[in-house]
Short mmCIF file of C-alpha atoms and ligand atoms in Angstrom, two decimals:
data_model
loop_
_atom_site.label_atom_id
_atom_site.label_comp_id
_atom_site.label_asym_id
_atom_site.label_seq_id
_atom_site.Cartn_x
_atom_site.Cartn_y
_atom_site.Cartn_z
CA UNK A 1 -4.46 -36.37 -11.70
CA UNK A 2 -5.25 -34.75 -8.32
CA UNK A 3 -8.99 -35.05 -7.67
CA UNK A 4 -10.83 -32.07 -6.20
CA UNK A 5 -14.41 -32.14 -4.93
CA UNK A 6 -16.16 -28.85 -5.70
CA UNK A 7 -19.39 -28.28 -3.78
CA UNK A 8 -21.79 -25.94 -5.58
CA UNK A 9 -20.07 -26.79 -8.87
CA UNK A 10 -23.22 -25.90 -10.85
CA UNK A 11 -23.25 -22.40 -9.41
CA UNK A 12 -21.85 -19.18 -10.82
CA UNK A 13 -18.38 -19.16 -9.23
CA UNK A 14 -18.30 -22.95 -8.88
CA UNK A 15 -18.74 -23.57 -12.62
CA UNK A 16 -16.07 -21.02 -13.54
CA UNK A 17 -13.73 -22.65 -11.02
CA UNK A 18 -14.33 -26.10 -12.53
CA UNK A 19 -13.11 -24.67 -15.85
CA UNK A 20 -9.98 -23.19 -14.31
CA UNK A 21 -9.14 -26.32 -12.32
CA UNK A 22 -9.46 -28.54 -15.40
CA UNK A 23 -7.37 -26.17 -17.50
CA UNK A 24 -4.70 -26.37 -14.81
CA UNK A 25 -4.50 -30.14 -14.72
CA UNK A 26 -6.90 -31.08 -11.93
CA UNK A 27 -9.49 -33.86 -12.01
CA UNK A 28 -12.81 -32.56 -10.62
CA UNK A 29 -16.20 -33.73 -9.42
CA UNK A 30 -19.12 -31.55 -8.37
CA UNK A 31 -21.64 -31.97 -5.54
CA UNK A 32 -24.66 -29.75 -6.05
CA UNK A 33 -28.34 -30.46 -5.23
CA UNK A 34 -29.34 -27.87 -7.86
CA UNK A 35 -31.75 -26.22 -5.44
CA UNK A 36 -30.35 -22.85 -6.57
CA UNK A 37 -28.49 -23.85 -9.73
CA UNK A 38 -29.01 -25.46 -13.13
CA UNK A 39 -26.95 -28.60 -13.99
CA UNK A 40 -27.07 -27.56 -17.68
CA UNK A 41 -24.25 -25.14 -16.84
CA UNK A 42 -21.96 -28.19 -16.87
CA UNK A 43 -22.62 -28.50 -20.62
CA UNK A 44 -20.99 -25.11 -20.96
CA UNK A 45 -18.05 -26.27 -18.83
CA UNK A 46 -17.71 -29.28 -21.16
CA UNK A 47 -17.84 -27.07 -24.27
CA UNK A 48 -14.95 -24.98 -22.89
CA UNK A 49 -12.79 -27.80 -21.51
CA UNK A 50 -13.87 -30.90 -23.45
CA UNK A 51 -14.35 -32.61 -20.08
CA UNK A 52 -17.69 -34.04 -18.94
CA UNK A 53 -18.16 -33.30 -15.24
CA UNK A 54 -19.86 -35.72 -12.87
CA UNK A 55 -22.25 -33.91 -10.55
CA UNK A 56 -23.61 -35.71 -7.47
CA UNK A 57 -27.08 -34.23 -6.89
CA UNK A 58 -26.82 -34.49 -3.12
CA UNK A 59 -28.06 -32.33 -0.23
CA UNK A 60 -24.94 -31.63 1.82
CA UNK A 61 -27.16 -31.16 4.88
CA UNK A 62 -27.73 -34.94 4.80
CA UNK A 63 -24.57 -36.46 6.27
CA UNK A 64 -25.07 -40.03 5.01
CA UNK A 65 -25.55 -38.87 1.41
CA UNK A 66 -22.52 -36.58 1.66
CA UNK A 67 -20.46 -39.41 3.20
CA UNK A 68 -21.44 -41.72 0.30
CA UNK A 69 -19.87 -39.33 -2.24
CA UNK A 70 -16.56 -39.46 -0.39
CA UNK A 71 -16.82 -43.25 -0.04
CA UNK A 72 -17.22 -43.50 -3.85
CA UNK A 73 -14.25 -41.19 -4.44
CA UNK A 74 -11.45 -42.26 -2.09
CA UNK A 75 -8.92 -40.37 -4.25
CA UNK A 76 -10.23 -36.90 -3.34
CA UNK A 77 -7.34 -34.82 -2.01
CA UNK A 78 -8.95 -31.42 -1.80
CA UNK A 79 -12.27 -29.67 -1.32
CA UNK A 80 -13.50 -26.31 -2.54
CA UNK A 81 -16.68 -25.50 -0.66
CA UNK A 82 -18.93 -23.05 -2.51
CA UNK A 83 -22.36 -24.54 -1.76
CA UNK A 84 -24.40 -22.04 0.27
CA UNK A 85 -27.37 -19.72 -0.07
CA UNK A 86 -26.15 -16.19 -0.78
CA UNK A 87 -29.07 -13.78 -1.19
CA UNK A 88 -28.62 -11.05 1.39
CA UNK A 89 -32.27 -9.94 1.31
CA UNK A 90 -33.64 -13.49 1.59
CA UNK A 91 -31.37 -14.13 4.55
CA UNK A 92 -32.91 -11.15 6.38
CA UNK A 93 -36.42 -12.51 5.71
CA UNK A 94 -35.53 -16.12 6.60
CA UNK A 95 -32.41 -16.27 8.81
CA UNK A 96 -32.99 -19.82 10.07
CA UNK A 97 -33.06 -21.13 6.48
CA UNK A 98 -29.58 -19.63 6.04
CA UNK A 99 -28.19 -20.85 9.37
CA UNK A 100 -29.56 -24.34 8.75
CA UNK A 101 -28.37 -24.67 5.15
CA UNK A 102 -25.06 -22.81 5.19
CA UNK A 103 -23.78 -24.11 8.52
CA UNK A 104 -25.00 -27.72 8.49
CA UNK A 105 -23.65 -28.28 4.97
CA UNK A 106 -20.26 -26.94 6.07
CA UNK A 107 -20.23 -29.12 9.19
CA UNK A 108 -20.97 -32.25 7.14
CA UNK A 109 -18.22 -31.49 4.65
CA UNK A 110 -15.72 -30.89 7.44
CA UNK A 111 -16.81 -34.12 9.16
CA UNK A 112 -16.14 -36.01 5.92
CA UNK A 113 -12.76 -34.29 5.58
CA UNK A 114 -11.89 -35.73 8.99
CA UNK A 115 -13.29 -39.22 8.33
CA UNK A 116 -11.50 -39.50 4.97
CA UNK A 117 -8.36 -37.52 5.98
CA UNK A 118 -8.71 -34.96 3.18
CA UNK A 119 -5.70 -32.64 3.58
CA UNK A 120 -6.70 -29.49 1.68
CA UNK A 121 -9.78 -27.28 2.12
CA UNK A 122 -10.69 -23.98 0.43
CA UNK A 123 -13.65 -22.08 1.86
CA UNK A 124 -15.75 -19.63 -0.15
CA UNK A 125 -16.04 -16.55 2.03
CA UNK A 126 -16.93 -12.95 1.32
CA UNK A 127 -15.97 -9.35 2.00
CA UNK A 128 -19.30 -9.18 3.77
CA UNK A 129 -17.51 -10.55 6.85
CA UNK A 130 -15.99 -7.07 7.33
CA UNK A 131 -19.44 -5.52 7.88
CA UNK A 132 -19.29 -1.75 7.37
CA UNK A 133 -15.54 -1.06 7.50
CA UNK A 134 -14.32 2.28 8.87
CA UNK A 135 -11.82 2.54 6.04
CA UNK A 136 -11.11 1.06 2.62
CA UNK A 137 -9.08 -0.59 1.19
CA UNK A 138 -9.54 -3.40 3.70
CA UNK A 139 -6.75 -5.85 4.41
CA UNK A 140 -7.10 -9.38 5.79
CA UNK A 141 -6.28 -7.87 9.21
CA UNK A 142 -9.10 -5.32 9.08
CA UNK A 143 -11.22 -5.97 12.18
CA UNK A 144 -14.30 -8.09 11.61
CA UNK A 145 -17.40 -6.10 12.54
CA UNK A 146 -21.03 -6.94 13.12
CA UNK A 147 -22.35 -8.70 9.99
CA UNK A 148 -24.94 -6.64 8.12
CA UNK A 149 -27.14 -9.69 7.37
CA UNK A 150 -27.70 -13.33 8.43
CA UNK A 151 -25.99 -14.29 5.15
CA UNK A 152 -22.91 -12.33 6.18
CA UNK A 153 -23.12 -13.87 9.65
CA UNK A 154 -23.06 -17.39 8.16
CA UNK A 155 -19.82 -16.45 6.40
CA UNK A 156 -18.33 -15.17 9.66
CA UNK A 157 -19.45 -18.33 11.49
CA UNK A 158 -18.19 -20.47 8.61
CA UNK A 159 -14.72 -18.95 8.84
CA UNK A 160 -14.62 -19.53 12.60
CA UNK A 161 -15.84 -23.12 12.27
CA UNK A 162 -13.13 -23.87 9.70
CA UNK A 163 -10.43 -22.20 11.82
CA UNK A 164 -11.47 -24.06 14.96
CA UNK A 165 -11.89 -27.55 13.53
CA UNK A 166 -8.92 -27.95 11.21
CA UNK A 167 -6.29 -28.37 13.95
CA UNK A 168 -7.86 -31.59 15.23
CA UNK A 169 -8.21 -32.88 11.68
CA UNK A 170 -4.76 -31.99 10.28
CA UNK A 171 -6.40 -30.06 7.43
CA UNK A 172 -4.63 -27.17 5.70
CA UNK A 173 -7.23 -24.52 4.85
CA UNK A 174 -7.60 -21.26 2.97
CA UNK A 175 -10.43 -18.75 3.34
CA UNK A 176 -11.06 -16.70 0.20
CA UNK A 177 -12.97 -13.44 0.75
CA UNK A 178 -14.57 -12.44 -2.56
CA UNK A 179 -15.52 -8.85 -3.12
CA UNK A 180 -18.17 -8.48 -5.85
CA UNK A 181 -17.88 -11.28 -8.42
CA UNK A 182 -19.33 -10.22 -11.81
CA UNK A 183 -19.07 -10.92 -15.54
CA UNK A 184 -18.96 -14.17 -17.52
CA UNK A 185 -16.31 -16.52 -18.91
CA UNK A 186 -14.75 -14.94 -22.06
CA UNK A 187 -16.10 -17.84 -24.15
CA UNK A 188 -19.63 -16.77 -23.11
CA UNK A 189 -20.40 -20.49 -22.66
CA UNK A 190 -21.02 -20.03 -18.92
CA UNK A 191 -22.15 -17.11 -16.78
CA UNK A 192 -24.45 -16.10 -13.95
CA UNK A 193 -28.02 -17.48 -13.99
CA UNK A 194 -29.86 -15.53 -11.27
CA UNK A 195 -33.02 -17.14 -9.91
CA UNK A 196 -36.02 -14.79 -9.91
CA UNK A 197 -35.67 -11.01 -9.67
CA UNK A 198 -31.94 -10.25 -9.36
CA UNK A 199 -30.78 -8.74 -6.08
CA UNK A 200 -27.24 -8.00 -7.27
CA UNK A 201 -26.29 -4.95 -9.28
CA UNK A 202 -24.88 -6.42 -12.50
CA UNK A 203 -27.72 -8.89 -13.26
CA UNK A 204 -30.17 -6.06 -12.47
CA UNK A 205 -28.35 -3.89 -15.02
CA UNK A 206 -28.21 -6.54 -17.76
CA UNK A 207 -31.82 -7.68 -17.26
CA UNK A 208 -33.01 -4.07 -17.41
CA UNK A 209 -30.91 -3.38 -20.51
CA UNK A 210 -32.33 -6.44 -22.29
CA UNK A 211 -35.90 -5.60 -21.31
CA UNK A 212 -36.58 -8.36 -18.80
CA UNK A 213 -37.02 -5.62 -16.19
CA UNK A 214 -38.68 -2.30 -17.11
CA UNK A 215 -36.40 -0.19 -14.93
CA UNK A 216 -33.75 -0.64 -12.29
CA UNK A 217 -33.26 1.23 -9.04
CA UNK A 218 -30.08 2.79 -7.75
CA UNK A 219 -30.41 2.34 -4.01
CA UNK A 220 -29.37 5.72 -2.68
CA UNK A 221 -27.39 8.65 -4.04
CA UNK A 222 -26.90 10.48 -0.76
CA UNK A 223 -23.93 8.52 0.55
CA UNK A 224 -20.68 10.36 1.41
CA UNK A 225 -18.99 9.19 -1.81
CA UNK A 226 -17.86 10.97 -5.00
CA UNK A 227 -21.29 10.80 -6.60
CA UNK A 228 -23.47 9.76 -3.67
CA UNK A 229 -23.82 6.10 -4.64
CA UNK A 230 -22.13 3.17 -2.87
CA UNK A 231 -18.60 2.02 -3.70
CA UNK A 232 -17.75 -1.63 -4.38
CA UNK A 233 -14.81 -3.66 -5.66
CA UNK A 234 -16.07 -5.56 -8.71
CA UNK A 235 -13.93 -8.54 -9.67
CA UNK A 236 -14.29 -10.76 -12.75
CA UNK A 237 -15.58 -14.21 -11.91
CA UNK A 238 -12.78 -15.84 -13.96
CA UNK A 239 -10.20 -14.02 -11.85
CA UNK A 240 -11.95 -15.30 -8.74
CA UNK A 241 -11.96 -18.82 -10.23
CA UNK A 242 -8.23 -18.78 -10.95
CA UNK A 243 -7.50 -17.74 -7.37
CA UNK A 244 -8.98 -21.07 -6.22
CA UNK A 245 -6.56 -23.03 -8.41
CA UNK A 246 -3.68 -20.94 -7.08
CA UNK A 247 -4.90 -21.51 -3.52
CA UNK A 248 -4.81 -25.30 -3.97
CA UNK A 249 -1.37 -25.11 -5.63
CA UNK A 250 -0.19 -22.96 -2.68
CA UNK A 251 -1.39 -25.52 -0.12
CA UNK A 252 -0.02 -28.52 -2.02
CA UNK A 253 3.36 -26.80 -2.30
CA UNK A 254 3.15 -26.32 1.51
CA UNK A 255 3.78 -22.57 1.15
CA UNK A 256 1.24 -21.68 3.84
CA UNK A 257 2.71 -20.28 7.06
CA UNK A 258 -0.33 -21.25 9.16
CA UNK A 259 -2.91 -24.00 8.70
CA UNK A 260 -5.61 -21.43 7.90
CA UNK A 261 -4.63 -18.53 5.61
CA UNK A 262 -7.03 -15.75 4.57
CA UNK A 263 -6.95 -13.85 1.27
CA UNK A 264 -8.94 -10.90 -0.10
CA UNK A 265 -10.01 -11.36 -3.71
CA UNK A 266 -10.73 -7.96 -5.21
CA UNK A 267 -9.09 -5.74 -7.83
CA UNK A 268 -8.22 -3.08 -5.25
CA UNK A 269 -10.28 -0.55 -7.22
CA UNK A 270 -13.52 0.88 -5.85
CA UNK A 271 -16.19 2.01 -8.30
CA UNK A 272 -19.48 3.70 -7.47
CA UNK A 273 -22.76 2.20 -8.63
CA UNK A 274 -23.29 5.14 -10.98
CA UNK A 275 -19.78 4.75 -12.44
CA UNK A 276 -20.55 1.08 -13.14
CA UNK A 277 -23.81 2.01 -14.88
CA UNK A 278 -22.04 4.61 -17.02
CA UNK A 279 -19.28 2.13 -17.91
CA UNK A 280 -21.87 -0.50 -18.84
CA UNK A 281 -23.72 1.97 -21.08
CA UNK A 282 -20.54 3.23 -22.72
CA UNK A 283 -18.85 -0.05 -23.55
CA UNK A 284 -22.04 -1.82 -24.63
CA UNK A 285 -23.52 1.22 -26.39
CA UNK A 286 -26.86 0.83 -24.61
CA UNK A 287 -28.94 3.21 -22.50
CA UNK A 288 -30.09 2.01 -19.13
CA UNK A 289 -33.48 2.95 -17.70
CA UNK A 290 -32.86 3.57 -14.02
CA UNK A 291 -34.12 5.71 -11.18
CA UNK A 292 -32.59 6.64 -7.87
CA UNK A 293 -34.55 5.47 -4.85
CA UNK A 294 -33.92 5.31 -1.11
CA UNK A 295 -31.03 3.41 0.41
CA UNK A 296 -31.24 -0.41 0.74
CA UNK A 297 -31.10 -1.70 4.32
CA UNK A 298 -27.81 -3.39 5.14
CA UNK A 299 -25.75 -1.78 2.38
CA UNK A 300 -22.27 -0.72 3.40
CA UNK A 301 -21.20 2.69 2.11
CA UNK A 302 -17.85 1.77 0.66
CA UNK A 303 -15.68 -1.32 0.57
CA UNK A 304 -12.83 -2.34 -1.67
CA UNK A 305 -9.86 -4.64 -1.23
CA UNK A 306 -6.21 -4.43 -0.45
CA UNK A 307 -5.25 -7.50 -2.50
CA UNK A 308 -1.49 -7.35 -1.97
CA UNK A 309 -1.36 -10.56 0.10
CA UNK A 310 -3.02 -12.66 -2.64
CA UNK A 311 -0.75 -11.12 -5.24
CA UNK A 312 2.39 -11.67 -3.17
CA UNK A 313 1.69 -15.12 -1.79
CA UNK A 314 -0.60 -16.78 -4.33
CA UNK A 315 0.92 -15.06 -7.34
CA UNK A 316 -2.61 -13.94 -8.21
CA UNK A 317 -2.91 -11.07 -10.72
CA UNK A 318 -6.48 -10.11 -11.74
CA UNK A 319 -6.58 -10.04 -15.55
CA UNK A 320 -9.92 -8.36 -16.28
CA UNK A 321 -10.88 -4.69 -15.92
CA UNK A 322 -14.31 -3.15 -15.39
CA UNK A 323 -14.97 -2.86 -19.13
CA UNK A 324 -14.27 -6.59 -19.58
CA UNK A 325 -16.70 -7.33 -16.77
CA UNK A 326 -19.43 -5.19 -18.31
CA UNK A 327 -18.85 -6.55 -21.83
CA UNK A 328 -18.92 -10.23 -20.82
CA UNK A 329 -21.92 -9.73 -18.51
CA UNK A 330 -23.86 -8.17 -21.40
CA UNK A 331 -22.78 -10.77 -23.97
CA UNK A 332 -23.89 -13.52 -21.58
CA UNK A 333 -27.31 -11.85 -21.10
CA UNK A 334 -27.68 -11.59 -24.90
CA UNK A 335 -26.77 -15.27 -25.27
CA UNK A 336 -29.33 -16.32 -22.65
CA UNK A 337 -31.97 -14.35 -24.55
CA UNK A 338 -31.03 -16.00 -27.86
CA UNK A 339 -31.22 -19.43 -26.26
CA UNK A 340 -34.56 -18.58 -24.64
CA UNK A 341 -35.94 -17.48 -28.05
CA UNK A 342 -34.69 -20.68 -29.69
CA UNK A 343 -36.33 -22.72 -26.94
CA UNK A 344 -39.62 -20.85 -27.36
CA UNK A 345 -39.55 -21.44 -31.13
CA UNK A 346 -38.93 -25.17 -30.64
CA UNK A 347 -41.78 -25.36 -28.11
CA UNK A 348 -44.07 -23.55 -30.54
CA UNK A 349 -43.21 -26.02 -33.32
CA UNK A 350 -43.88 -28.97 -31.01
CA UNK A 351 -47.28 -27.67 -29.83
C1 WQD B 401 -23.86 -3.72 -4.86
C2 WQD B 401 -24.28 -2.25 -4.85
C3 WQD B 401 -26.45 -1.85 -3.91
C4 WQD B 401 -28.82 -3.83 -6.98
C5 WQD B 401 -23.56 -8.90 -1.90
C6 WQD B 401 -23.02 -9.83 -0.83
C7 WQD B 401 -21.65 -10.31 -1.23
C8 WQD B 401 -21.75 -10.97 -2.55
C9 WQD B 401 -22.29 -10.00 -3.60
C10 WQD B 401 -22.09 -13.33 -2.77
C11 WQD B 401 -24.97 -1.86 -3.55
C12 WQD B 401 -26.41 -1.48 -5.38
C13 WQD B 401 -27.75 -3.34 -6.25
C14 WQD B 401 -29.72 -2.92 -7.59
C15 WQD B 401 -28.43 -1.09 -6.71
N1 WQD B 401 -22.56 -12.12 -2.44
N2 WQD B 401 -27.57 -1.99 -6.14
N3 WQD B 401 -29.49 -1.57 -7.43
O1 WQD B 401 -24.60 -6.09 -1.57
O2 WQD B 401 -22.27 -5.37 -2.37
O3 WQD B 401 -22.74 -7.78 -1.97
O4 WQD B 401 -23.58 -9.57 -3.14
O5 WQD B 401 -21.11 -13.65 -3.33
O6 WQD B 401 -21.22 -11.24 -0.26
O7 WQD B 401 -22.88 -9.11 0.38
O8 WQD B 401 -23.77 -6.65 -3.90
O9 WQD B 401 -24.67 -6.33 -6.17
O10 WQD B 401 -26.30 -6.59 -4.23
O11 WQD B 401 -25.00 -4.49 -4.46
O12 WQD B 401 -28.25 0.13 -6.58
O13 WQD B 401 -30.72 -3.30 -8.25
O14 WQD B 401 -25.24 -2.05 -5.89
O15 WQD B 401 -27.18 -0.89 -3.17
O16 WQD B 401 -24.59 -0.54 -3.21
P1 WQD B 401 -23.38 -6.36 -2.37
P2 WQD B 401 -25.00 -6.08 -4.73
#
């Protein structure tokens, strides 16, 4: 089977992509130093697929350790590079941490691609590269504007580094620009495990609804949108995952017209923050305790995707709607609470 190295395989999108790759006939390994992820998530991947995943707990910023993984796996034919820090707020507080981690890890991976002549490379990018677009939906040709955060800037730099190094290394690459990945695998065996207080909307909603947080804030209701709150394109994480499998299939079938293709991964539907909250409450039959506060620095007013290119060229059709995203996100939060309670009971019995 074709072996794919997935960096950040213990992360939210990485773990869901491992599942999709396996279910589509790929052999996979993960490289993840678990600095921002929990390797236990691979147990969930195994429950879904029946396949035990090998994870190399390696810091990709250390070239020799990264090189050793490739040396041990000479049959790798493709890379999907997820591993990066992605908290917008943290990147504003500590930009050098983000430049150091996100860029040096990418450089080392690309160096190994060259040394080991790996032909296929998929880069995890983000709609954040568009900055604050003048108009939505955005297409892949929408002009790139000033990034709104150091995190977003590392994605812009990452795209440029990939585009400018692949020619000399005969690599065929794809850049996937995710809009807002949310939800959990339908099996509810894997999902998002935010570290600390959640910065993103959906974990903030589910943690408030389950009582982990007393109240959540809606950051601004005075934007020029239908109800004053920001507009985003929420996309189910399993749809995002499947796009990675289709991207590799696309490259291996040599369907790419250039050696670095870009695709937007969004549903093409924009929903306001308040619409998402109302949908969450309605389909999960829960009431959410929230208040409206001032705007959050760096938020763009409205962004959602034109996803026609991914549909046309990758054959990618998002399967899940907003209700599915809200249902699976809530069921995953409930499962994490059940498992936490079980763990607490076992600890109590042991002590
Ligand atoms: C969405 C909307 C907030 C939390 C970022 C990155 C993007 C991707 C996803 C990595 C905004 C509002 C949020 C809360 C709120 N990252 N909000 N209360 O900022 O669109 O995108 O995360 O994959 O690359 O840029 O996502 O979920 O943080 O915010 O009102 O407690 O929800 O103001 O309008 P964002 P988000």
